[in-house]
Every structure is written in C-alpha cells, then in structure tokens.
Amino acid sequence: MLAITSRALKTSAAVKSFRPLTAIRTKVTLPDLPYEYDALEPHISGEIMKIHHSKHHQTYVNAFNAAEEKLQNAFQANNLTEQLAIQNAIKFNGGGHINHSLFWQNLAPKGQGGGNLTKGALSSAIDKEFGSFDNFVTKFNAAAAGVQGSGWAWLGYNKEAKRLEIATTANQDPLLALVPLLGVDVWEHAYYLQYKNVRPDYLKAIWEVINWETVAERFAKAQ
C-alpha cells in the first residue's frame, strides 16, 4: 500500500510540474490580389471578386486572428478546456485563409495566362492520368458540382503514388492528404451574384481564367 501511495505521489508531482508549451501566435493578413477586381470579367464579375476578397476572405482573416489571440490567452491561463474549444474556429477560419490565398493565385485574366495550359510536364501528367484535358475538366466539374452544400474541389498531387488526383473538401477544410495544385471555391458566395444557384455554369466559366502557370509551378515543386 505504501508503494502504491508513493507512486501516486510521484505521479501527482509530475502532473503538477507539467505546463503546456506557450503558444507562438500566428497572425495572418489579407493578401493583395495580383489583378484588379474586374480583371476576370466576364467570367467572374468584379462585384463578386470585390465582395469575395474584401469581405469574405477578410472575415476569415479577422476571425482566425481573434481565435489565435484567445488560444494564446488560454495557453497562458493553462486552460485546456478553452484551448480545445477554440480549435474548430482556428481550423475553419485558418482553412478559409489558406484556401482563398491559393484560390486568388490560381486565377488570372485572359491574356495574362488565364485559361492557357501550355504543353509541358503538367499537361502530360493530366493526359496520362485522365486521358485528355477535356476528360480532366469533365471529371473535375462532376466532383465540384457534387459537393453537397459548401466546399472546395481540388487537383492535387499524391507524392507517394506520384500521380495527380481530383479531390473535394467540405466547408473550409484545406487539402491535407494531397499537395494542393488547383483549388476551386464552390461556396455560393463565389458565384451566386452572377450565376445564381447554377453551379455548373460557374464551373464551366472558371476554366477561362485558371492560371495554369501557377498550377504548373506548384506541380513542379510538389515532385
């Protein structure tokens, strides 16, 4: 009994001496667009781009920074319950920031790379995996149209299998299982003002302004 009590006292002392590592706060900012709000017209209206970037993305930035501050305070207060409670806000808003930051880079005006996939390693990989570029677009759009509610459609690279894959994520979940190369936002705020509830029309139009140079660069780095 004495031995058990001693072990219990040692365990108790170890627990009391444990303190969680102090969180290093990550603060994010809204990135500038590499083009004007109306530069993607007529495929994506300037009004949509302005609201999407300056309102929706800014909201994710603000909410993430607020959640990170709360998390820092929870760490300092050694409040594990509060630390856990904040995780969903960090995941949702942090994912929103990550996804949108890539989304803006994945777009470009016509004449500045938008919609123009040139011959190269990426186009060859698309042909190898999906048969042709047209087949890829058809499969990607089917996956994107099939997202229930809000979410994202992705072209990603599987580093283990060394192949391109199409994937979807719900809400603002970032793509973690694959290296994200191309992400298309299929939340209604990305298209409703222009395309109403007809998501397939938006998906058809967005290929005219996909920045394939950026996608190809990410593909090269992923390999």
Coordinates of C-alpha atoms in Angstrom, one line a residue:
M1 CA 0.0 0.0 0.0
L2 CA 2.9 2.3 0.8
A3 CA 4.5 1.6 -2.6
I4 CA 1.2 2.4 -4.4
T5 CA 0.9 5.7 -2.4
S6 CA 4.5 6.6 -3.2
R7 CA 3.9 6.0 -6.9
A8 CA 0.7 8.0 -6.7
L9 CA 2.5 10.9 -5.0
K10 CA 5.3 10.8 -7.7
T11 CA 2.6 10.8 -10.4
S12 CA 0.8 13.7 -8.8
A13 CA 4.0 15.7 -8.5
A14 CA 4.8 15.1 -12.2
V15 CA 1.3 16.3 -13.3
K16 CA 1.6 19.4 -11.2
S17 CA 5.1 20.2 -12.7
F18 CA 3.8 19.8 -16.2
R19 CA 2.9 23.0 -18.1
P20 CA 1.9 23.2 -21.7
L21 CA 4.2 24.9 -24.1
T22 CA 3.5 28.6 -24.6
A23 CA 1.8 29.1 -28.0
I24 CA 3.6 31.1 -30.6
R25 CA 0.9 33.3 -32.1
T26 CA 0.4 33.2 -35.8
K27 CA -1.1 36.4 -37.3
V28 CA -2.3 36.4 -40.9
T29 CA -3.2 39.3 -43.2
L30 CA -5.3 39.6 -46.3
P31 CA -3.1 39.2 -49.4
D32 CA -3.4 41.7 -52.2
L33 CA -4.8 40.3 -55.5
P34 CA -2.4 40.2 -58.4
Y35 CA -5.0 41.8 -60.6
E36 CA -7.9 44.2 -60.4
Y37 CA -11.3 43.1 -59.2
D38 CA -12.9 43.4 -62.7
A39 CA -9.9 41.8 -64.5
L40 CA -11.6 38.3 -64.6
E41 CA -14.8 39.6 -66.3
P42 CA -17.0 38.4 -68.0
H43 CA -16.2 35.1 -66.4
I44 CA -16.2 36.3 -62.8
S45 CA -17.7 39.7 -62.2
G46 CA -15.9 42.5 -60.4
E47 CA -18.6 42.7 -57.9
I48 CA -18.2 39.1 -56.9
M49 CA -14.4 39.4 -56.7
K50 CA -14.6 42.5 -54.5
I51 CA -17.1 41.0 -52.1
H52 CA -15.4 37.6 -52.1
H53 CA -11.9 39.1 -51.4
S54 CA -12.5 42.2 -49.2
K55 CA -15.5 40.8 -47.2
H56 CA -15.4 37.0 -47.1
H57 CA -11.7 36.5 -47.0
Q58 CA -11.2 39.4 -44.7
T59 CA -13.7 37.8 -42.3
Y60 CA -11.7 34.6 -42.2
V61 CA -8.5 36.6 -41.5
N62 CA -10.1 38.6 -38.7
A63 CA -11.8 35.5 -37.1
F64 CA -8.6 33.5 -37.3
N65 CA -6.5 36.2 -35.6
A66 CA -9.1 36.6 -32.9
A67 CA -9.2 32.9 -32.3
E68 CA -5.4 32.8 -32.2
E69 CA -5.4 35.5 -29.5
K70 CA -7.9 33.6 -27.5
L71 CA -5.8 30.5 -27.8
Q72 CA -2.7 32.4 -26.6
N73 CA -4.6 33.6 -23.6
A74 CA -5.9 30.0 -22.9
F75 CA -2.3 28.7 -23.0
Q76 CA -1.2 31.4 -20.6
A77 CA -4.1 30.6 -18.3
N78 CA -3.3 26.8 -18.6
N79 CA -7.0 26.4 -19.6
L80 CA -7.1 23.1 -21.5
T81 CA -10.9 23.3 -22.0
E82 CA -10.7 26.7 -23.6
Q83 CA -7.8 25.5 -25.8
L84 CA -9.9 22.6 -27.1
A85 CA -13.0 24.8 -27.6
I86 CA -11.1 27.2 -29.9
Q87 CA -9.7 24.5 -32.2
N88 CA -12.8 24.5 -34.5
A89 CA -12.6 28.3 -35.1
I90 CA -8.9 28.0 -35.9
K91 CA -9.4 25.2 -38.3
F92 CA -12.4 26.8 -40.1
N93 CA -11.0 30.3 -40.4
G94 CA -7.4 29.2 -40.9
G95 CA -8.6 26.9 -43.6
G96 CA -10.6 29.7 -45.2
H97 CA -7.5 31.9 -45.3
I98 CA -5.2 29.1 -46.7
N99 CA -7.8 28.1 -49.4
H100 CA -8.6 31.6 -50.6
S101 CA -4.9 32.6 -50.7
L102 CA -4.3 29.8 -53.1
F103 CA -7.5 30.4 -55.0
W104 CA -6.6 34.0 -55.9
Q105 CA -3.2 32.7 -57.2
N106 CA -5.0 30.1 -59.2
L107 CA -6.8 32.7 -61.2
A108 CA -5.5 35.1 -63.9
P109 CA -7.1 37.4 -66.6
K110 CA -7.3 36.3 -70.2
G111 CA -4.2 37.4 -71.9
Q112 CA -2.2 37.1 -68.7
G113 CA -2.1 33.4 -68.6
G114 CA -5.8 32.8 -67.7
G115 CA -7.2 29.6 -69.4
N116 CA -4.0 28.8 -71.2
L117 CA -2.5 25.4 -70.4
T118 CA 0.7 25.1 -72.4
K119 CA 2.4 21.8 -73.3
G120 CA 4.7 20.6 -70.6
A121 CA 5.1 18.3 -67.6
L122 CA 1.7 19.3 -66.1
S123 CA -0.3 18.8 -69.4
S124 CA 1.5 15.5 -69.9
A125 CA 0.6 14.3 -66.4
I126 CA -3.0 15.3 -66.9
D127 CA -3.2 13.4 -70.2
K128 CA -1.6 10.4 -68.6
E129 CA -3.9 10.3 -65.6
F130 CA -7.2 11.4 -67.1
G131 CA -6.8 10.6 -70.8
S132 CA -7.1 14.2 -72.0
F133 CA -7.5 17.7 -70.7
D134 CA -11.2 17.6 -71.7
N135 CA -11.7 14.4 -69.7
F136 CA -10.0 16.0 -66.7
V137 CA -12.3 19.1 -66.8
T138 CA -15.3 16.8 -67.1
K139 CA -14.3 14.7 -64.1
F140 CA -13.3 17.8 -62.1
N141 CA -16.5 19.6 -62.7
A142 CA -18.5 16.5 -61.8
A143 CA -16.7 16.3 -58.5
A144 CA -17.1 20.0 -57.9
A145 CA -20.8 20.0 -58.8
G146 CA -21.3 17.0 -56.4
V147 CA -20.0 18.8 -53.3
Q148 CA -23.0 19.0 -51.0
G149 CA -23.5 22.4 -49.5
S150 CA -20.3 24.4 -49.3
G151 CA -16.7 23.3 -50.1
W152 CA -13.9 23.1 -52.5
A153 CA -12.8 21.0 -55.5
W154 CA -9.1 20.3 -55.9
L155 CA -6.4 19.0 -58.3
G156 CA -3.8 17.6 -56.0
Y157 CA -0.6 15.6 -56.3
N158 CA -0.1 12.3 -54.4
K159 CA 3.6 12.3 -53.5
E160 CA 3.5 8.6 -52.5
A161 CA 1.8 7.4 -55.7
K162 CA 3.4 10.1 -57.8
R163 CA 0.1 10.9 -59.6
L164 CA -2.4 13.6 -60.0
E165 CA -5.8 13.2 -58.2
I166 CA -9.1 15.1 -58.0
A167 CA -10.4 15.6 -54.5
T168 CA -13.1 17.6 -52.6
T169 CA -13.2 19.0 -49.1
A170 CA -16.1 20.3 -47.1
N171 CA -16.6 23.8 -45.8
Q172 CA -13.2 25.4 -45.4
D173 CA -11.2 22.3 -44.8
P174 CA -7.8 22.6 -46.5
L175 CA -6.5 19.8 -48.7
L176 CA -4.1 17.8 -46.5
A177 CA -3.9 14.3 -48.0
L178 CA -2.5 15.7 -51.3
V179 CA -0.3 18.6 -52.3
P180 CA -2.8 21.2 -53.5
L181 CA -2.2 22.4 -57.0
L182 CA -5.5 23.9 -58.0
G183 CA -8.4 24.8 -55.8
V184 CA -11.9 25.9 -56.9
D185 CA -14.2 27.5 -54.4
V186 CA -17.7 26.1 -54.7
W187 CA -19.3 28.1 -51.9
E188 CA -22.3 30.0 -53.2
H189 CA -20.6 33.3 -52.3
A190 CA -18.1 32.6 -55.1
Y191 CA -20.6 32.7 -57.9
Y192 CA -24.2 33.3 -56.7
L193 CA -24.5 37.0 -57.7
Q194 CA -23.6 36.1 -61.3
Y195 CA -24.7 32.5 -61.8
K196 CA -27.4 32.3 -59.1
N197 CA -27.8 28.7 -58.0
V198 CA -26.5 27.1 -61.2
R199 CA -23.1 25.9 -60.1
P200 CA -22.3 24.1 -63.4
D201 CA -22.4 27.4 -65.3
Y202 CA -19.8 28.9 -62.9
L203 CA -17.7 25.7 -63.2
K204 CA -17.8 26.0 -67.0
A205 CA -16.8 29.6 -67.0
I206 CA -13.9 29.5 -64.5
W207 CA -11.7 27.4 -66.7
E208 CA -11.3 30.6 -68.9
V209 CA -9.4 32.3 -66.1
I210 CA -7.4 29.5 -64.4
N211 CA -3.8 30.5 -64.0
W212 CA -2.1 27.3 -65.3
E213 CA 1.4 28.8 -64.9
T214 CA 0.9 28.9 -61.1
V215 CA -0.6 25.4 -61.2
A216 CA 2.4 24.1 -63.2
E217 CA 4.9 25.7 -60.8
R218 CA 3.2 24.1 -57.8
F219 CA 3.3 20.7 -59.7
A220 CA 7.0 21.1 -60.3
K221 CA 7.7 21.9 -56.7
A222 CA 5.5 19.0 -55.5
Q223 CA 7.6 16.5 -57.4

